[in-house]
mmCIF file of C-alpha atoms in Angstrom:
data_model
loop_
_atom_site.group_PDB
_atom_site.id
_atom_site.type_symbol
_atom_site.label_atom_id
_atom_site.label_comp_id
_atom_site.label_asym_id
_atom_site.label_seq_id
_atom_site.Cartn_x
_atom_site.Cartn_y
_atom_site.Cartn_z
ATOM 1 C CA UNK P 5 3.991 -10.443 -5.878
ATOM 2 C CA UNK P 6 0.240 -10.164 -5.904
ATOM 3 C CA UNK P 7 -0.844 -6.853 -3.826
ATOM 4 C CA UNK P 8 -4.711 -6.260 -2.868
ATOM 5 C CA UNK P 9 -5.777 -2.667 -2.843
ATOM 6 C CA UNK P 10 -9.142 -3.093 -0.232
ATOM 7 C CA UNK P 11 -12.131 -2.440 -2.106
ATOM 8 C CA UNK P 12 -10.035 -2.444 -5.470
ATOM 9 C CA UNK P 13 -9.146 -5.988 -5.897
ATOM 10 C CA UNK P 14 -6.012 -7.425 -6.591
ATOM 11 C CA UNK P 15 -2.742 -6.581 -8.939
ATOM 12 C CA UNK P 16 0.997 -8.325 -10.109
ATOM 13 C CA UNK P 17 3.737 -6.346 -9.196
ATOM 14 C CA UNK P 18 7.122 -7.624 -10.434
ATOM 15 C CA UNK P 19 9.784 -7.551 -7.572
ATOM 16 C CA UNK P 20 11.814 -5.233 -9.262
ATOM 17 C CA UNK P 21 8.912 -2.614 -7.958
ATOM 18 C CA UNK P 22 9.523 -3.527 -4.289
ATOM 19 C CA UNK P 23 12.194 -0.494 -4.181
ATOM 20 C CA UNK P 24 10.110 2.042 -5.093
ATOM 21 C CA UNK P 25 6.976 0.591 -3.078
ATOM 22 C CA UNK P 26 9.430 0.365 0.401
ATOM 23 C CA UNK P 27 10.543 4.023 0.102
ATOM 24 C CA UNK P 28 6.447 5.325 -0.156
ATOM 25 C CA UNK P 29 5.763 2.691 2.507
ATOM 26 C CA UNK P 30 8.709 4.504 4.887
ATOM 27 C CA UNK P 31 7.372 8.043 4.699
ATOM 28 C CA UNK P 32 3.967 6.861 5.314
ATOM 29 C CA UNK P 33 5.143 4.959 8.337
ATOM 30 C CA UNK P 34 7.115 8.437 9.472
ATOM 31 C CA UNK P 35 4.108 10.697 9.033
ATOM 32 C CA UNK P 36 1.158 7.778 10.575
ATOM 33 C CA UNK P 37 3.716 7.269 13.593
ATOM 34 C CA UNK P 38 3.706 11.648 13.711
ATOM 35 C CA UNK P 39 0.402 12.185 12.969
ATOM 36 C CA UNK P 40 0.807 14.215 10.099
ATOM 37 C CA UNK P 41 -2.840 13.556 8.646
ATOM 38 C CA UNK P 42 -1.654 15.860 5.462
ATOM 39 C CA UNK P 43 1.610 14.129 4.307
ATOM 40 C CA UNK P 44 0.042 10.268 5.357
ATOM 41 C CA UNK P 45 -2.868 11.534 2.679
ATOM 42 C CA UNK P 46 -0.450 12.258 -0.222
ATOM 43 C CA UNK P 47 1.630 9.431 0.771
ATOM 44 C CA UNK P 48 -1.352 6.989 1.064
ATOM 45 C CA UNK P 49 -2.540 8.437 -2.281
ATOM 46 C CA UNK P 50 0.981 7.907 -4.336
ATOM 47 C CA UNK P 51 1.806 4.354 -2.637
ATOM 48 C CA UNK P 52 -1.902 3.493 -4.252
ATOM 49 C CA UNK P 53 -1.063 5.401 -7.753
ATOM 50 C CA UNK P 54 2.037 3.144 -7.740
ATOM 51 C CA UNK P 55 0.331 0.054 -7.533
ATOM 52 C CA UNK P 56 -2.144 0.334 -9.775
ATOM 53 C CA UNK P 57 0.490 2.187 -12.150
ATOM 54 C CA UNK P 58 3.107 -0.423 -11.919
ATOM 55 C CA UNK P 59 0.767 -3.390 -11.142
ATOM 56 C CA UNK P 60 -1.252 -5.544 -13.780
ATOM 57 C CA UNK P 61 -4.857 -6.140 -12.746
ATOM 58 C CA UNK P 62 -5.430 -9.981 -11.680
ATOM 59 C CA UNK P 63 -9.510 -10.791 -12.996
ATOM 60 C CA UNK P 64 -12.296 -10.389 -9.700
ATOM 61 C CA UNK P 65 -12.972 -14.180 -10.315
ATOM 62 C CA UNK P 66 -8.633 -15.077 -9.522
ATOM 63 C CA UNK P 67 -8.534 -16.907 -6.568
ATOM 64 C CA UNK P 68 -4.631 -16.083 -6.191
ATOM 65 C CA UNK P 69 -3.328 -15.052 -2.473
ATOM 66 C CA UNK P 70 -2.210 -11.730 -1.819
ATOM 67 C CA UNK P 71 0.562 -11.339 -0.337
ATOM 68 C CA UNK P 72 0.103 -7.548 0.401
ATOM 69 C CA UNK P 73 -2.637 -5.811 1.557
ATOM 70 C CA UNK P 74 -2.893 -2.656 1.246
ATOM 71 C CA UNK P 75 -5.559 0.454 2.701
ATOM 72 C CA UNK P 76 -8.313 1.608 0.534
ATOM 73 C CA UNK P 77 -8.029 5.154 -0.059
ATOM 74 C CA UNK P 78 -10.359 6.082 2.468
ATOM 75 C CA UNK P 79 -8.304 4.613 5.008
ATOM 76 C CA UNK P 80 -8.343 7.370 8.090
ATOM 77 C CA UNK P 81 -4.394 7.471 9.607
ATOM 78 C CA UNK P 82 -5.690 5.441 13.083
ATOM 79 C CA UNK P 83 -7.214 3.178 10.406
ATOM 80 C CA UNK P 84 -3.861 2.406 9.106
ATOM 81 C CA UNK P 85 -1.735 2.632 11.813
ATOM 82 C CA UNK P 86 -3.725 -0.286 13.105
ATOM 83 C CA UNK P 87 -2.527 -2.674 10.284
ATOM 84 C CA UNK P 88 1.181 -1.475 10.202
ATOM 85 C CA UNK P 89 3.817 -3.380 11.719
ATOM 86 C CA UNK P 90 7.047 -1.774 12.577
ATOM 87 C CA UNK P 91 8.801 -1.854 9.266
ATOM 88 C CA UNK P 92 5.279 -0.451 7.531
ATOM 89 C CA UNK P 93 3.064 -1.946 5.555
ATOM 90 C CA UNK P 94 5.298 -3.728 3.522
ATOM 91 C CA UNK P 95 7.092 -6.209 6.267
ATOM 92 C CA UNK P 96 10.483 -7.168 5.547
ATOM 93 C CA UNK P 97 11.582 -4.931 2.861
#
């Protein structure tokens, strides 16, 4: 699965990391759909972490789809809660 962090660029996840991305990508839906600007931060932050942790850079020049797209770190909560759909950021997990 190729993921794009905005502003970042792009990464390879193996499938296998879908699991752990879908549980981060729950709590941040629970605390964007409550508001709670503190625990969508950490959450943002760690979901991020875990791509780029578990992910293997794809070169800027890779003209490869991405079929994620994640928030820049940045990202305010109504930012984000724009793009989600209800199952999250990550549809379909």
């Amino acid at each position: 699965m190729i993921v794009r962090i905005m502003g970042e660029g792009q990464r390879e996840l193996a499938d296998s990391h879908l699991a752990e991305l879908d549980r981060l990508d729950d709590e941040l839906l629970g605390e964007t759909e409550s508001g709670d600007e503190e625990g969508f931060r950490r959450t943002l932050g760690a979901l991020l972490d875990a791509v780029r942790r578990l992910g293997t850079p794809l070169p800027d020049d890779a003209l490869a789809p991405s079929e994620l797209i994640l928030p820049g770190p940045d990202a305010t909560l109504a930012e984000v809660r724009r793009m989600l759909s209800d199952d999250g950021l990550i549809p379909g997990q």
